[in-house]
Amino acid sequence: GFFSNPFRNYFDEESTPKGEASGSGVIISADGYVLTNNHVVAEADEIMVRLQDRRELPATLVGADERSDLALLKVDEGDLPVVNIGSSADLKVGEWVLAIGAPFGFDSSVTAGIVSAKGRSLPSDSYVPFIQTDVAINPGNSGGPLFNLNGKVVGINSQIYTPTGGSVGLSFAIPTALALDVVQQLKASGSVMRGWLG
């Protein structure tokens, strides 16, 4: 089951008897690029993107990056609605934010909270300066957007900390500044290159 490890408790591993898993995503370009978490689509045989109007579109995996937990998908559809990307660098601790996703399969659910910390590093993640919030995040929110009150996406919801299996007010999102850099590399080559010293 999900929520087996207090840290790195991904929240979209919602399995059905068919072996399906669900998560959320963000349409970042009108020509069909969709951003989600890597763990949402890892080892998937088939990926379907369901839009708010209930259309279901088959998606191909353009590329994925396990270290940042991001994956870029492509659907063969044009003129799609696109989110407005905001600046994660401008976020301030105490600022209100909203998460939209499909927790437990309930589409278009919204939860709200505040930014608790920025640049948070977690024991299992040394590559992502997470945005920590107290927004309620549950299975099915993974890969979905974190919005500021101007309606701009400032993060991609990625994981929570929970000793109980439910949301306890410790959720973590990948900043858009990092996510956009990963997207450009995934578009270009399907993978992310990193420099190493030492």
XYZ file of C-alpha atoms in Angstrom, residues 10 12 21 25 51 53 55 60 66 94 104 123-124 131 149 155 170 173 176 184 189 195:
22
model
C 4.124 9.717 -2.535
C -0.773 9.175 -5.935
C -2.674 4.301 -10.533
C -0.667 16.942 -13.938
C -9.068 16.479 -19.168
C -14.144 18.024 -19.973
C -11.849 13.653 -22.732
C 3.602 9.338 -24.637
C 13.932 10.446 -11.148
C 3.318 32.844 5.099
C -8.837 9.732 -3.978
C 16.777 13.365 3.696
C 16.013 11.442 0.508
C 8.475 24.478 -1.092
C -3.440 33.708 -5.128
C 5.104 24.503 -7.732
C 3.572 18.678 5.857
C 6.213 20.932 -3.893
C 8.550 26.040 -10.932
C 13.620 22.216 -21.267
C 17.065 15.119 -24.971
C 27.474 18.604 -13.333
